[in-house]
Amino acid sequence: DAGVIQSPRHEVTEMGQEVTLRCKPISGHNSLFWYRQTMMRGLELLIYFNNNVPIDDSGMPEDRFSAKMPNASFSTLKIQPSEPRDSAVYFCASSFTGATNQPQHFGDGTRLSIL
Amino acid sequence: GQQVMQIPQYQHVQEGEDFTTYCNSSTTLSNIQWYKQRPGGHPVFLIQLVKSGEVKKQKRLTFQFGEAKKNSSLHITATQTTDVGTYFCALDNAGNMLTFGGGTRLMVKP
């Protein structure tokens, strides 16, 4: 079975540029999560979608960050304009959410470096 | 929101020694999940604990949920080099979101 697929795996770009990260969740999962991981702040939840609808975006750092989920099989996280402090590993995770919390399945992540 | 403290942050052990990481919450939990992240990898789900006082085992790993459902522990018996990685507890928030602890990074000397 294919897991969560993220692209690109690595991204290096100059500050001020627009960055778009992509995620394909596991087929049949109805919840999708975007996380950011840094040494200083650990693993932080940025935004949570359920059935393609954003449920909680309180973790999105600022207006430069935006996320969309146009359908059940695709989501994007966009940073515009990017800044060096956005450098981190960004993970997408999906799960099937029913009556109880189910395990989250993580993609391999996108390692983002903003110069 | 929920606060979670995980200790220790780092642990060096000699191969064959035991290892334990602890997770403490400021509030009573409905359940708790544990994940492992290998260096350069992504978090991988290990187990979920739901019942007060629950103990679950996976080979050399023993997971425990406190009686008050405010704390949990992961114990590894006789560590191996394959156990290297960071172990995270994750608290179940309302609305199906998880709050991850800071993780315990385990290093094993062969």
Short mmCIF file of C-alpha atoms in Angstrom, two decimals:
data_model
loop_
_atom_site.label_atom_id
_atom_site.label_comp_id
_atom_site.label_asym_id
_atom_site.label_seq_id
_atom_site.Cartn_x
_atom_site.Cartn_y
_atom_site.Cartn_z
CA ASP A 1 0.00 0.00 0.00
CA ALA A 2 1.27 3.46 -0.83
CA GLY A 3 1.85 5.62 2.20
CA VAL A 4 1.57 9.37 2.46
CA ILE A 5 3.47 10.91 -0.43
CA GLN A 6 5.12 14.29 -0.13
CA SER A 7 6.99 16.35 -2.70
CA PRO A 8 9.53 17.67 -3.07
CA ARG A 9 11.78 15.77 -0.66
CA HIS A 10 14.21 18.67 -0.51
CA GLU A 11 13.83 22.33 -1.39
CA VAL A 12 16.47 25.01 -1.27
CA THR A 13 15.45 28.50 -2.27
CA GLU A 14 16.24 32.12 -1.60
CA MET A 15 14.29 34.22 0.83
CA GLY A 16 11.36 36.03 -0.70
CA GLN A 17 10.53 33.19 -3.06
CA GLU A 18 7.25 31.33 -2.99
CA VAL A 19 7.45 27.73 -1.78
CA THR A 20 4.77 25.11 -2.39
CA LEU A 21 4.80 21.77 -0.61
CA ARG A 22 2.57 18.95 -1.76
CA CYS A 23 0.95 15.98 -0.08
CA LYS A 24 -1.06 12.99 -1.19
CA PRO A 25 -2.70 11.27 1.79
CA ILE A 26 -3.43 7.57 2.08
CA SER A 27 -6.52 6.65 0.09
CA GLY A 28 -9.55 6.37 2.35
CA HIS A 29 -8.18 8.60 5.08
CA ASN A 30 -10.39 11.55 5.90
CA SER A 31 -8.03 13.63 8.04
CA LEU A 32 -4.89 15.40 6.95
CA PHE A 33 -2.34 17.22 9.08
CA TRP A 34 0.59 19.50 8.27
CA TYR A 35 3.43 19.62 10.81
CA ARG A 36 6.69 21.53 11.04
CA GLN A 37 9.70 20.10 12.86
CA THR A 38 12.72 22.05 14.07
CA MET A 39 15.33 21.39 16.74
CA MET A 40 14.18 24.39 18.74
CA ARG A 41 10.42 23.92 18.62
CA GLY A 42 10.02 20.20 18.04
CA LEU A 43 7.02 18.86 16.11
CA GLU A 44 4.33 21.51 15.72
CA LEU A 45 0.89 21.06 14.19
CA LEU A 46 0.26 23.77 11.62
CA ILE A 47 -3.18 22.88 10.27
CA TYR A 48 -5.70 20.04 10.36
CA PHE A 49 -8.22 19.18 7.63
CA ASN A 50 -11.16 16.82 8.04
CA ASN A 51 -13.07 15.77 4.93
CA ASN A 52 -11.13 18.44 2.99
CA VAL A 53 -12.29 21.24 5.30
CA PRO A 54 -9.78 23.15 7.47
CA ILE A 55 -10.79 22.49 11.06
CA ASP A 56 -7.97 24.10 13.03
CA ASP A 57 -5.33 26.42 11.60
CA SER A 58 -4.28 27.97 14.90
CA GLY A 59 -0.77 26.60 14.42
CA MET A 60 -0.15 28.44 11.16
CA PRO A 61 2.60 30.90 12.11
CA GLU A 62 1.48 33.92 10.13
CA ASP A 63 -0.28 35.11 7.00
CA ARG A 64 2.66 34.08 4.85
CA PHE A 65 1.53 30.49 5.34
CA SER A 66 -1.54 29.07 3.62
CA ALA A 67 -2.85 25.56 3.06
CA LYS A 68 -5.47 24.10 0.78
CA MET A 69 -7.10 20.74 0.26
CA PRO A 70 -9.06 20.91 -3.00
CA ASN A 71 -9.95 17.20 -2.90
CA ALA A 72 -9.51 14.10 -0.77
CA SER A 73 -6.27 13.10 -2.45
CA PHE A 74 -4.26 16.30 -2.51
CA SER A 75 -3.15 19.12 -0.25
CA THR A 76 -0.68 21.98 -0.53
CA LEU A 77 1.13 24.14 1.99
CA LYS A 78 2.37 27.42 0.59
CA ILE A 79 4.78 29.95 2.03
CA GLN A 80 4.89 33.35 0.37
CA PRO A 81 7.22 35.12 0.81
CA SER A 82 9.61 32.66 2.42
CA GLU A 83 12.08 33.68 5.15
CA PRO A 84 15.18 31.93 6.54
CA ARG A 85 13.35 31.16 9.81
CA ASP A 86 10.93 28.98 7.81
CA SER A 87 13.73 26.46 7.30
CA ALA A 88 12.53 23.17 8.78
CA VAL A 89 11.26 19.74 7.91
CA TYR A 90 7.58 19.84 6.96
CA PHE A 91 5.58 16.66 7.42
CA CYS A 92 2.19 15.76 6.12
CA ALA A 93 0.25 13.05 7.94
CA SER A 94 -3.12 11.41 7.36
CA SER A 95 -5.46 9.24 9.36
CA PHE A 96 -8.96 7.85 9.33
CA THR A 97 -10.93 9.70 11.95
CA GLY A 98 -14.02 8.08 13.31
CA ALA A 99 -15.34 7.74 16.83
CA THR A 100 -11.88 7.45 18.31
CA ASN A 101 -8.50 8.83 17.46
CA GLN A 102 -6.62 6.69 14.98
CA PRO A 103 -2.87 6.54 14.34
CA GLN A 104 -1.43 9.18 12.07
CA HIS A 105 0.66 8.06 9.11
CA PHE A 106 3.45 10.44 8.20
CA GLY A 107 5.07 11.11 4.85
CA ASP A 108 8.83 11.27 4.45
CA GLY A 109 8.76 15.05 4.83
CA THR A 110 10.09 17.99 2.85
CA ARG A 111 13.39 19.42 4.06
CA LEU A 112 13.14 23.12 3.36
CA SER A 113 16.10 25.47 3.45
CA ILE A 114 15.58 29.18 2.89
CA LEU A 115 18.82 31.02 2.19
CA GLY B 1 -4.29 23.85 25.51
CA GLN B 2 -2.84 20.66 26.88
CA GLN B 3 0.73 20.71 28.15
CA VAL B 4 2.96 17.70 27.85
CA MET B 5 6.40 17.18 29.29
CA GLN B 6 8.61 14.35 28.15
CA ILE B 7 11.80 13.36 29.96
CA PRO B 8 14.63 12.90 29.54
CA GLN B 9 15.46 14.89 26.41
CA TYR B 10 18.46 12.71 25.63
CA GLN B 11 19.69 9.34 26.81
CA HIS B 12 22.94 7.56 25.99
CA VAL B 13 23.02 3.89 26.86
CA GLN B 14 25.37 1.01 26.28
CA GLU B 15 23.89 -1.69 24.10
CA GLY B 16 22.15 -4.18 26.35
CA GLU B 17 21.15 -1.63 28.97
CA ASP B 18 17.54 -0.71 29.60
CA PHE B 19 15.93 2.60 28.68
CA THR B 20 12.83 4.43 29.89
CA THR B 21 11.15 7.63 28.72
CA TYR B 22 8.37 9.35 30.63
CA CYS B 23 5.51 11.53 29.47
CA ASN B 24 3.51 13.74 31.84
CA SER B 25 0.37 15.71 31.10
CA SER B 26 -1.19 18.61 32.97
CA THR B 27 -4.66 17.17 32.35
CA THR B 28 -6.37 13.79 32.37
CA LEU B 29 -6.06 12.13 29.00
CA SER B 30 -8.56 10.11 27.01
CA ASN B 31 -5.74 8.21 25.39
CA ILE B 32 -2.08 8.52 24.48
CA GLN B 33 -0.07 7.44 21.46
CA TRP B 34 3.64 6.70 21.10
CA TYR B 35 5.73 7.24 17.97
CA LYS B 36 9.33 6.51 16.99
CA GLN B 37 11.36 8.62 14.58
CA ARG B 38 14.62 7.22 13.26
CA PRO B 39 17.39 9.73 12.42
CA GLY B 40 16.50 11.38 9.12
CA GLY B 41 13.14 9.64 9.08
CA HIS B 42 9.55 10.39 9.90
CA PRO B 43 7.49 9.56 13.01
CA VAL B 44 6.07 6.06 12.94
CA PHE B 45 3.17 4.99 15.12
CA LEU B 46 4.01 2.41 17.78
CA ILE B 47 0.98 2.03 20.02
CA GLN B 48 -2.08 3.64 21.56
CA LEU B 49 -3.05 3.32 25.24
CA VAL B 50 -6.63 3.95 26.30
CA LYS B 51 -7.41 2.36 29.65
CA SER B 52 -6.28 3.51 33.08
CA GLY B 53 -3.31 1.43 34.26
CA GLU B 54 -3.00 -0.27 30.88
CA VAL B 55 0.23 -2.10 30.09
CA LYS B 56 1.05 -3.25 26.57
CA LYS B 57 4.12 -5.03 25.28
CA GLN B 58 5.75 -5.20 21.88
CA LYS B 59 8.71 -7.56 22.09
CA ARG B 60 11.28 -5.65 24.18
CA LEU B 61 9.09 -2.51 24.45
CA THR B 62 6.69 -2.07 27.38
CA PHE B 63 4.18 0.78 27.38
CA GLN B 64 2.29 1.87 30.47
CA PHE B 65 -0.57 4.29 31.07
CA GLY B 66 -0.85 5.73 34.56
CA GLU B 67 -3.78 4.99 36.83
CA ALA B 68 -4.83 8.64 36.76
CA LYS B 69 -4.35 8.76 32.97
CA LYS B 70 -2.01 11.74 33.32
CA ASN B 71 1.27 10.02 32.59
CA SER B 72 2.75 7.27 30.51
CA SER B 73 6.05 5.52 30.05
CA LEU B 74 7.91 3.51 27.44
CA HIS B 75 10.51 1.03 28.64
CA ILE B 76 12.93 -0.80 26.37
CA THR B 77 14.65 -3.87 27.77
CA ALA B 78 18.18 -4.70 26.62
CA THR B 79 18.53 -1.97 24.02
CA GLN B 80 19.93 -2.71 20.58
CA THR B 81 21.45 -0.35 18.03
CA THR B 82 18.24 -0.64 16.02
CA ASP B 83 16.43 1.13 18.87
CA VAL B 84 18.25 4.38 18.09
CA GLY B 85 15.89 7.26 17.39
CA THR B 86 13.59 9.74 19.04
CA TYR B 87 10.55 8.51 20.91
CA PHE B 88 7.54 10.80 21.12
CA CYS B 89 4.39 10.59 23.17
CA ALA B 90 1.36 12.28 21.66
CA LEU B 91 -1.70 13.43 23.55
CA ASP B 92 -5.15 13.16 22.11
CA ASN B 93 -6.81 16.56 22.01
CA ALA B 94 -10.47 17.04 21.40
CA GLY B 95 -11.15 17.13 17.69
CA ASN B 96 -8.78 14.35 16.70
CA MET B 97 -5.61 16.40 16.90
CA LEU B 98 -2.45 15.30 18.68
CA THR B 99 -0.07 17.32 20.82
CA PHE B 100 3.38 15.81 20.58
CA GLY B 101 5.84 15.82 23.45
CA GLY B 102 9.35 17.12 22.90
CA GLY B 103 10.64 13.59 22.42
CA THR B 104 13.44 11.59 24.01
CA ARG B 105 16.42 10.99 21.78
CA LEU B 106 17.95 7.58 22.43
CA MET B 107 21.54 6.85 21.46
CA VAL B 108 22.93 3.34 21.84
CA LYS B 109 26.64 2.62 21.99
CA PRO B 110 27.56 -0.75 20.50
#
